[in-house]
PDB file of C-alpha atoms in Angstrom:
ATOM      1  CA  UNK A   1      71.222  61.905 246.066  1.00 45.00           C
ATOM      2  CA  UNK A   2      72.095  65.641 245.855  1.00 50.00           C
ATOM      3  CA  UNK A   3      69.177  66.464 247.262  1.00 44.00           C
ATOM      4  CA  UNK A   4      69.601  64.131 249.989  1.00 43.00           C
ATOM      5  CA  UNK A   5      73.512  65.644 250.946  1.00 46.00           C
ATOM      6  CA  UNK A   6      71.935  69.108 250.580  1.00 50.00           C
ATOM      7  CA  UNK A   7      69.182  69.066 252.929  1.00 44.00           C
ATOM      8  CA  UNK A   8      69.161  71.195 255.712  1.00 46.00           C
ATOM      9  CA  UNK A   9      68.212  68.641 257.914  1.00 49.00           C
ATOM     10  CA  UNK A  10      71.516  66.443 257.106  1.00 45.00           C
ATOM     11  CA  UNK A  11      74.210  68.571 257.744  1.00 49.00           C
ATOM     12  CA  UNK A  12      77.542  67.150 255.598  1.00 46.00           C
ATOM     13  CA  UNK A  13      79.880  67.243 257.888  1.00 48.00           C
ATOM     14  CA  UNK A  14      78.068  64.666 259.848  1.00 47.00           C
ATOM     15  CA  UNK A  15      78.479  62.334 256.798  1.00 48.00           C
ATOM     16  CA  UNK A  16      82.377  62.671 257.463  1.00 53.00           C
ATOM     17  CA  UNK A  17      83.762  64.492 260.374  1.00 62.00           C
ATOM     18  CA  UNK A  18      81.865  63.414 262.735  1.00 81.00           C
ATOM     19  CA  UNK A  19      81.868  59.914 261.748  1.00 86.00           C
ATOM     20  CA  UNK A  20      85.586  59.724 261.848  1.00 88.00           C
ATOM     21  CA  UNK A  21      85.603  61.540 265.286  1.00 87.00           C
ATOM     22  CA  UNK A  22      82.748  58.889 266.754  1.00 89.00           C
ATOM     23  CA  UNK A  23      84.931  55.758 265.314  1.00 92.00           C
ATOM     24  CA  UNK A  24      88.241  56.937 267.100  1.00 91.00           C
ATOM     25  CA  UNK A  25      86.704  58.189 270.527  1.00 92.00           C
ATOM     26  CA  UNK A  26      84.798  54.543 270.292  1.00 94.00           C
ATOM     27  CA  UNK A  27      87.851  53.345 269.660  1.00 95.00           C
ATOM     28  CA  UNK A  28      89.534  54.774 272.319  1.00 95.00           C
ATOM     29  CA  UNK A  29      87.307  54.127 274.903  1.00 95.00           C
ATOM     30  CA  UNK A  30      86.595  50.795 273.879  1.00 95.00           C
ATOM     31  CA  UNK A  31      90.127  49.854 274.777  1.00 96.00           C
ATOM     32  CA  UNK A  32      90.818  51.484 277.503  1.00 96.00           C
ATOM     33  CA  UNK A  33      87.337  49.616 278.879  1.00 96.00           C
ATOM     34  CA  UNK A  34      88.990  46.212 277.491  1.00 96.00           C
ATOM     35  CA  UNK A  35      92.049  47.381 279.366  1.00 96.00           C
ATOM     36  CA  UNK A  36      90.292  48.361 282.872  1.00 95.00           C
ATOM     37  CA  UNK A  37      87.838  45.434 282.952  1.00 94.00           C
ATOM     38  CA  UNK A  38      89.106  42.402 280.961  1.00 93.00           C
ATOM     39  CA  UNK A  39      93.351  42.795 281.975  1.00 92.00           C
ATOM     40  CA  UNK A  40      92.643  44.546 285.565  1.00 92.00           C
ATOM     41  CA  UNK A  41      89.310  43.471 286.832  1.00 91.00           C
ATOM     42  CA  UNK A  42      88.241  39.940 285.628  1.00 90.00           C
ATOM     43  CA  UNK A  43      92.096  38.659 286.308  1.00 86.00           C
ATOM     44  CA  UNK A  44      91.758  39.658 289.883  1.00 80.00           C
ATOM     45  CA  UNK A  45      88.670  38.707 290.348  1.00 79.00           C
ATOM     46  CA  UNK A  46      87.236  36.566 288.195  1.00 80.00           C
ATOM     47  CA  UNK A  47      83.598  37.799 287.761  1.00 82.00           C
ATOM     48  CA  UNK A  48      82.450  37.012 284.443  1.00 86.00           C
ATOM     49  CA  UNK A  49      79.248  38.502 284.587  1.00 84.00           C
ATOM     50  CA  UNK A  50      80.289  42.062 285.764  1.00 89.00           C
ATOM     51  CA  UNK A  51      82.614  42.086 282.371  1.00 92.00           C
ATOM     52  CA  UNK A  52      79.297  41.999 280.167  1.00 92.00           C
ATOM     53  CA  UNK A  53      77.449  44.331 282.704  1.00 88.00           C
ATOM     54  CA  UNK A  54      80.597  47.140 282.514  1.00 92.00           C
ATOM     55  CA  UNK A  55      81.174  46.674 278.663  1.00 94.00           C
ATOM     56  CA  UNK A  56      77.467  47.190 277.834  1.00 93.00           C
ATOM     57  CA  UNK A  57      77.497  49.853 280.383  1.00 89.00           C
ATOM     58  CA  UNK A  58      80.610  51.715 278.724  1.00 91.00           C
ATOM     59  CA  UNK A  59      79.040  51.251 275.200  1.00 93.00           C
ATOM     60  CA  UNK A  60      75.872  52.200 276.095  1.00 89.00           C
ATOM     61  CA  UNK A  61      76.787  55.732 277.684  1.00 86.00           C
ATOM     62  CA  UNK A  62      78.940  56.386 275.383  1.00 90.00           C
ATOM     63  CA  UNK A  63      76.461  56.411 272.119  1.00 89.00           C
ATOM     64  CA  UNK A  64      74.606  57.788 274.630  1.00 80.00           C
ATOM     65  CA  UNK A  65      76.213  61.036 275.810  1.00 81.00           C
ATOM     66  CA  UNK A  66      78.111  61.504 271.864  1.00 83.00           C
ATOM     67  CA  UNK A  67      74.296  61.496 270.140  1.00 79.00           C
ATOM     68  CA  UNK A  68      72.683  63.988 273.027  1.00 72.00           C
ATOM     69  CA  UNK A  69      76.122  65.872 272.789  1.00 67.00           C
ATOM     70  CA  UNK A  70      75.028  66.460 268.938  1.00 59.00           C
ATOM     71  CA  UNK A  71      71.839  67.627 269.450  1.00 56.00           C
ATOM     72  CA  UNK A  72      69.881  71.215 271.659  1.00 53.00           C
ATOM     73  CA  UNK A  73      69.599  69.457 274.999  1.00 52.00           C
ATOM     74  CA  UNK A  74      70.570  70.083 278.197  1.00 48.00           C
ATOM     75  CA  UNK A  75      72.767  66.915 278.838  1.00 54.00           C
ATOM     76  CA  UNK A  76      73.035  67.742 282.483  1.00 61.00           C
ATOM     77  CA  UNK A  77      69.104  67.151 282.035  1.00 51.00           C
ATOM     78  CA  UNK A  78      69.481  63.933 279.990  1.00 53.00           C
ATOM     79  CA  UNK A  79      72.729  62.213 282.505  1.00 61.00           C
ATOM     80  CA  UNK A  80      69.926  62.574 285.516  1.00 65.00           C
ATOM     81  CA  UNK A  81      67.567  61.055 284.000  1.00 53.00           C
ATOM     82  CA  UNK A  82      69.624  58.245 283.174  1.00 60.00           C
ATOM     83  CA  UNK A  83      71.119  57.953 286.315  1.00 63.00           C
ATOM     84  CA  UNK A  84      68.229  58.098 288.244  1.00 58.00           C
ATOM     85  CA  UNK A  85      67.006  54.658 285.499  1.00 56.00           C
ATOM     86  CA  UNK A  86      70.780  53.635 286.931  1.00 59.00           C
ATOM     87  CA  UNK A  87      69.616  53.854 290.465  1.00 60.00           C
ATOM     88  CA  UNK A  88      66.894  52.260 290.292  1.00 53.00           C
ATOM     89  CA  UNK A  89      67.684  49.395 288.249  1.00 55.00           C
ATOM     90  CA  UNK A  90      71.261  48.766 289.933  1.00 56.00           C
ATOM     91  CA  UNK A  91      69.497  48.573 293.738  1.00 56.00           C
ATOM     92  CA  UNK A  92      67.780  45.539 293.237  1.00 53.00           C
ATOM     93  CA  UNK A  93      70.836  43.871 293.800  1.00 62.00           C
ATOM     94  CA  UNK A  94      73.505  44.677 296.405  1.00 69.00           C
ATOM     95  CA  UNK A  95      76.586  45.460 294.615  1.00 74.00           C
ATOM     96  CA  UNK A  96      79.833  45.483 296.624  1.00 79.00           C
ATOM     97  CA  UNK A  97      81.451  49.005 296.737  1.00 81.00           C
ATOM     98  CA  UNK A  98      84.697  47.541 294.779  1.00 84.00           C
ATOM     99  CA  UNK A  99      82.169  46.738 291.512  1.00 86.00           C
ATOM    100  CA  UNK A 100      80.542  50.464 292.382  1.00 85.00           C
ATOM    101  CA  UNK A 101      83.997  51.774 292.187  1.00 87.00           C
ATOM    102  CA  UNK A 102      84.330  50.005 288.588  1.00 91.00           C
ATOM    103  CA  UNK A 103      81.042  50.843 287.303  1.00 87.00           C
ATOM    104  CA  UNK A 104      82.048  54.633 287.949  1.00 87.00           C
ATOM    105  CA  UNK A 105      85.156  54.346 286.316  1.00 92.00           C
ATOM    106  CA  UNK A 106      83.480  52.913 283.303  1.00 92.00           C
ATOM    107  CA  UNK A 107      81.155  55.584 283.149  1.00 87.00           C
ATOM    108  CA  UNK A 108      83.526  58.052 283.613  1.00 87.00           C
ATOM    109  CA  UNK A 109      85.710  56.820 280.666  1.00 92.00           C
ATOM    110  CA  UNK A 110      82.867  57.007 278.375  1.00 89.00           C
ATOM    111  CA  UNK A 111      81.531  60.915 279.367  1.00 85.00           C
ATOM    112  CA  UNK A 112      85.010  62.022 279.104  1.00 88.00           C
ATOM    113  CA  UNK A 113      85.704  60.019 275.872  1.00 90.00           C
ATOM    114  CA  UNK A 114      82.247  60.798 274.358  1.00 85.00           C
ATOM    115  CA  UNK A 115      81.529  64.503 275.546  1.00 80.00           C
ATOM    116  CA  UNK A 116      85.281  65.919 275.564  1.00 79.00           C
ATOM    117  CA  UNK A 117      84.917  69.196 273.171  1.00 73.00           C
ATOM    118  CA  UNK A 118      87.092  70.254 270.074  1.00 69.00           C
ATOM    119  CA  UNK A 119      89.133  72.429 272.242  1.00 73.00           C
ATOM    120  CA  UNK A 120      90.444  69.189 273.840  1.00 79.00           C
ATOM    121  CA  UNK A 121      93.540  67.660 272.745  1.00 84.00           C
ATOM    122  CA  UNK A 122      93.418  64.206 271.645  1.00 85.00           C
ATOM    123  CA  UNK A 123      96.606  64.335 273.352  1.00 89.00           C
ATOM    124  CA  UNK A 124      94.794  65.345 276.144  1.00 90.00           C
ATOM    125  CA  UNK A 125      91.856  62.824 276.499  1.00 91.00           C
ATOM    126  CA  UNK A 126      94.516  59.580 276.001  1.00 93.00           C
ATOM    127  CA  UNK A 127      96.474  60.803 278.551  1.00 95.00           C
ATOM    128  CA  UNK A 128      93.560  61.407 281.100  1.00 94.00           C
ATOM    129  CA  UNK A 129      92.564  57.611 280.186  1.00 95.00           C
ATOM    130  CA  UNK A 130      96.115  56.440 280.436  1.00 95.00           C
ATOM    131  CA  UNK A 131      96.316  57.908 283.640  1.00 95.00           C
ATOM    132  CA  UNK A 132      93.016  56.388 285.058  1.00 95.00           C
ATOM    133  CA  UNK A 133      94.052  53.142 283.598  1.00 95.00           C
ATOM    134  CA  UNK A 134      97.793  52.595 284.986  1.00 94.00           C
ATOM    135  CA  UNK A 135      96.081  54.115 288.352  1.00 94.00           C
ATOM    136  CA  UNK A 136      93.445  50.910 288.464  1.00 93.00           C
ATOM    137  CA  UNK A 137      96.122  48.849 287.306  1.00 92.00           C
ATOM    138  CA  UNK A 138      98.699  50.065 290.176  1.00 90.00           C
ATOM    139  CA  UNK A 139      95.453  49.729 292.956  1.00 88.00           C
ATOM    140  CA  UNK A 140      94.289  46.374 292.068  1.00 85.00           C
ATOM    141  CA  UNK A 141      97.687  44.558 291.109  1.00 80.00           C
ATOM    142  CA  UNK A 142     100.104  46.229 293.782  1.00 77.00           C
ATOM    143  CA  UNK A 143      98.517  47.985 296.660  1.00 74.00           C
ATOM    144  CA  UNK A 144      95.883  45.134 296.818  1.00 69.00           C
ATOM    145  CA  UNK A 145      98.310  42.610 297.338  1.00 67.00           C
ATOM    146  CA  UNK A 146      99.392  44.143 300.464  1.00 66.00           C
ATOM    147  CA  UNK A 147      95.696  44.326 301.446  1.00 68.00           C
ATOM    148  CA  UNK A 148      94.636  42.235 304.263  1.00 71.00           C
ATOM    149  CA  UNK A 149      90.818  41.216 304.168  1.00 78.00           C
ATOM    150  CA  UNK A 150      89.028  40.524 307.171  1.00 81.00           C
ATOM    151  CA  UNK A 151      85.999  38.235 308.000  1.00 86.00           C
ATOM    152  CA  UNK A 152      84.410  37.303 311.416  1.00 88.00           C
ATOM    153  CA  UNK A 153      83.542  34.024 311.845  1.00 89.00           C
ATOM    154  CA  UNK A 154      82.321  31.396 315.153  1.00 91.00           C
ATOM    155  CA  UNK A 155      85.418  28.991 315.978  1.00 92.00           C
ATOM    156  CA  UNK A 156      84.557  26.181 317.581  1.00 90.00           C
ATOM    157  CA  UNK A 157      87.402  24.271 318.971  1.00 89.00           C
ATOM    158  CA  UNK A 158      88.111  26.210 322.225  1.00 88.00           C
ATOM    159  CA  UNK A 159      91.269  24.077 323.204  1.00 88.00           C
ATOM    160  CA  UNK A 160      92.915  26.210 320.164  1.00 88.00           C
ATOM    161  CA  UNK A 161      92.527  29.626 321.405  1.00 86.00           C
ATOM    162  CA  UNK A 162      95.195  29.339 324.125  1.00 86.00           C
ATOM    163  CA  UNK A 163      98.070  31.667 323.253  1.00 85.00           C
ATOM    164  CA  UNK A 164     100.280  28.915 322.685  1.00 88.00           C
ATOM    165  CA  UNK A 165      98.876  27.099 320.108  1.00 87.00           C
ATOM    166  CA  UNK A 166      98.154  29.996 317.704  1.00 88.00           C
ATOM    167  CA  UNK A 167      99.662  28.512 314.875  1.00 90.00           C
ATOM    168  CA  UNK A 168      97.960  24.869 315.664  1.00 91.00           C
ATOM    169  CA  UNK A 169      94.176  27.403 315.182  1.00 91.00           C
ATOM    170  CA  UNK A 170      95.658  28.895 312.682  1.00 89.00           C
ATOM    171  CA  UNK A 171      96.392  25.740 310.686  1.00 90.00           C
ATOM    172  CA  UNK A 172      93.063  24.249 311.523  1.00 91.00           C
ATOM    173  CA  UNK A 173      91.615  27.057 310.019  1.00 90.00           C
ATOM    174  CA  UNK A 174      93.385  26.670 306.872  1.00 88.00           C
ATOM    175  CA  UNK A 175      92.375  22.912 306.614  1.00 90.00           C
ATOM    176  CA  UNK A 176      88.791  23.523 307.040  1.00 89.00           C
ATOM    177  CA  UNK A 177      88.549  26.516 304.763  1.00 86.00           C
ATOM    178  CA  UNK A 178      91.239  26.843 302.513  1.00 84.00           C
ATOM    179  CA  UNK A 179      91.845  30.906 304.124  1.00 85.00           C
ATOM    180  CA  UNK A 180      95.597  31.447 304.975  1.00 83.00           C
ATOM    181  CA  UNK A 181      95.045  33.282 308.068  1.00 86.00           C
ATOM    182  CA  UNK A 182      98.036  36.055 308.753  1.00 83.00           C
ATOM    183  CA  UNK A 183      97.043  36.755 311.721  1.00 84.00           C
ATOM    184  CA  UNK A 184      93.839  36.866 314.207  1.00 87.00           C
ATOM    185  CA  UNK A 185      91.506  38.559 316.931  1.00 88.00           C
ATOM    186  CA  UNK A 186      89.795  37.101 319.857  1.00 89.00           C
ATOM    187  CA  UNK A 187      86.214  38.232 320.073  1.00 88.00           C
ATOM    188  CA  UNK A 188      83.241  37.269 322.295  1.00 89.00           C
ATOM    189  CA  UNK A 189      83.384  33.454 323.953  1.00 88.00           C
ATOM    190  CA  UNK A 190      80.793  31.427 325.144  1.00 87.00           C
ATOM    191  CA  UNK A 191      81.730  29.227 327.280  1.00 85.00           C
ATOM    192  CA  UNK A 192      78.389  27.216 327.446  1.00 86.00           C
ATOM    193  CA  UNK A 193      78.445  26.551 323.719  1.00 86.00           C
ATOM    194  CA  UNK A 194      81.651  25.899 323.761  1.00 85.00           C
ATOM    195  CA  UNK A 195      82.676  28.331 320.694  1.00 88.00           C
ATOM    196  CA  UNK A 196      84.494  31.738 320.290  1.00 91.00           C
ATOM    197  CA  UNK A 197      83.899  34.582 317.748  1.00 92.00           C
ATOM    198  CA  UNK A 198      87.244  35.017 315.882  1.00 91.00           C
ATOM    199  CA  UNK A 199      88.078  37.824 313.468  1.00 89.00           C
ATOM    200  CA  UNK A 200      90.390  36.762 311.009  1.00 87.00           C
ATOM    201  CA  UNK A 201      93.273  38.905 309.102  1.00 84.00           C
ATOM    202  CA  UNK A 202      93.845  37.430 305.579  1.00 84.00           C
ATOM    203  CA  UNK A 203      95.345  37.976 302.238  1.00 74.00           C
ATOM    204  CA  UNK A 204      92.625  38.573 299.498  1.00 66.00           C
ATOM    205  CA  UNK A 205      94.060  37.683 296.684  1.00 53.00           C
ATOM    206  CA  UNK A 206      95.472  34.285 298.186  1.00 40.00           C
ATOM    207  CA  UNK A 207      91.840  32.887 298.326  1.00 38.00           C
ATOM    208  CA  UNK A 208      89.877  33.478 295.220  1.00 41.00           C
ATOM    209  CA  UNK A 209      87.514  31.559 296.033  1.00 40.00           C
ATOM    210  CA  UNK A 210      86.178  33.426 298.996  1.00 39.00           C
ATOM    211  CA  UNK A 211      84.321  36.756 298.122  1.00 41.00           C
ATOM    212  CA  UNK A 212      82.903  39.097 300.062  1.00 41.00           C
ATOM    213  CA  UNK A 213      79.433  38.827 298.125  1.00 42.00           C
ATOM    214  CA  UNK A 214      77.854  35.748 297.331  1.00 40.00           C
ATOM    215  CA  UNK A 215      78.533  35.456 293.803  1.00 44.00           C
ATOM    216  CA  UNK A 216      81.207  32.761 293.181  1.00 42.00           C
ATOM    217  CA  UNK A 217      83.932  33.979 290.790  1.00 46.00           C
ATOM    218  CA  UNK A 218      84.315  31.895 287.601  1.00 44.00           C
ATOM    219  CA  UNK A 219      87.572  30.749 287.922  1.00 46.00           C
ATOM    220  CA  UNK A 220      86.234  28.243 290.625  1.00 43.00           C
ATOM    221  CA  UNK A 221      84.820  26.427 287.726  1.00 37.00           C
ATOM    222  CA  UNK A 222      87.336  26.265 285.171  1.00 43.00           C
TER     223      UNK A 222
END
């Protein structure tokens, strides 16, 4: 055993130090992922499956980046390589810039919380994850809100589109689909098919259940 602790190869202070520093910089950025995907993301959207995808994600850079930060490499090196694996894995499917935006965050949280040097505060690096963390909160539960999505879409009941009876297309609109339509735009009409292209103005977070990528959210379900 005292050979084993006094091997060159197996420096001590990795034995304690560093262990401690790995479990609370886990730690750390374990909840602040909890925070950012589980309390922000999945309640406003409901996407089950990009929960598993960013927490693996987070987990997975981080050991990453904290074991290559140990060892002689050139981590710029080692990140390119594993973002070019990134690239190419994540464009077989078309992900929607909002779960791009997320996926950067999480992989921001875990360089900074994985990579930060000695010379860094702890202070410091919860601060810099508080901050990101009440920003995505503030973004996705109060500017969003006041977001009004937009979707084009072929109306077909042209005796609707007459100025007057706005609010009669408008309620149409919200029996067939379920969309609470604020407020809407006249586009191209065709007269011979008898149908008009309508853009409509609506709140987001009113209508769960329509996305704007075809995965249906989970809370459809439940």
């Amino acid at each position: 055993m005292d050979l084993l602790l006094n091997s060159p190869e197996i420096p001590t202070e990795m034995l304690g130090g560093n262990f401690i520093d790995l479990v609370l910089r886990f730690g750390l950025n374990l909840l602040a992922t909890i925070f950012v995907i589980i309390f922000v993301y999945f309640r406003a959207t409901g996407k089950r499956s990009y929960v598993f995808t960013y927490i693996l994600i987070s987990t997975t850079i981080f050991f990453l980046c904290f074991l290559l930060g140990s060892i002689d490499l050139q981590l710029g090196f080692a990140l390119g390589l594993f973002a070019i694996f990134g690239i190419i894995r994540y464009r077989t499917d078309t992900i929607p810039i909002k779960e791009m935006t997320y996926l950067f965050l999480v992989i921001t949280l875990s360089v900074i919380n994985s990579l930060a040097s000695i010379e860094v505060s702890l202070s410091t690096i919860v601060f810099t994850n508080l901050t990101l963390m009440a920003t995505t909160w503030l973004m996705e539960r109060v500017w969003m809100k006041r977001h009004l999505a937009r979707r084009s879409l072929i109306y077909d009941r042209m005796d609707l589109i007459h100025p007057d009876k706005r609010q009669e297309l408008i309620d149409d609109i919200y029996e067939r689909t379920g969309i609470e339509v604020v407020r809407f735009k006249l586009g191209q009409i065709d007269l011979s098919k008898k149908s008009v292209r309508l853009t409509i103005f609506y709140k987001e977070d009113i209508t769960p259940n329509v996305l704007s990528d075809p995965e249906m959210s989970d809370k459809d379900f439940e």
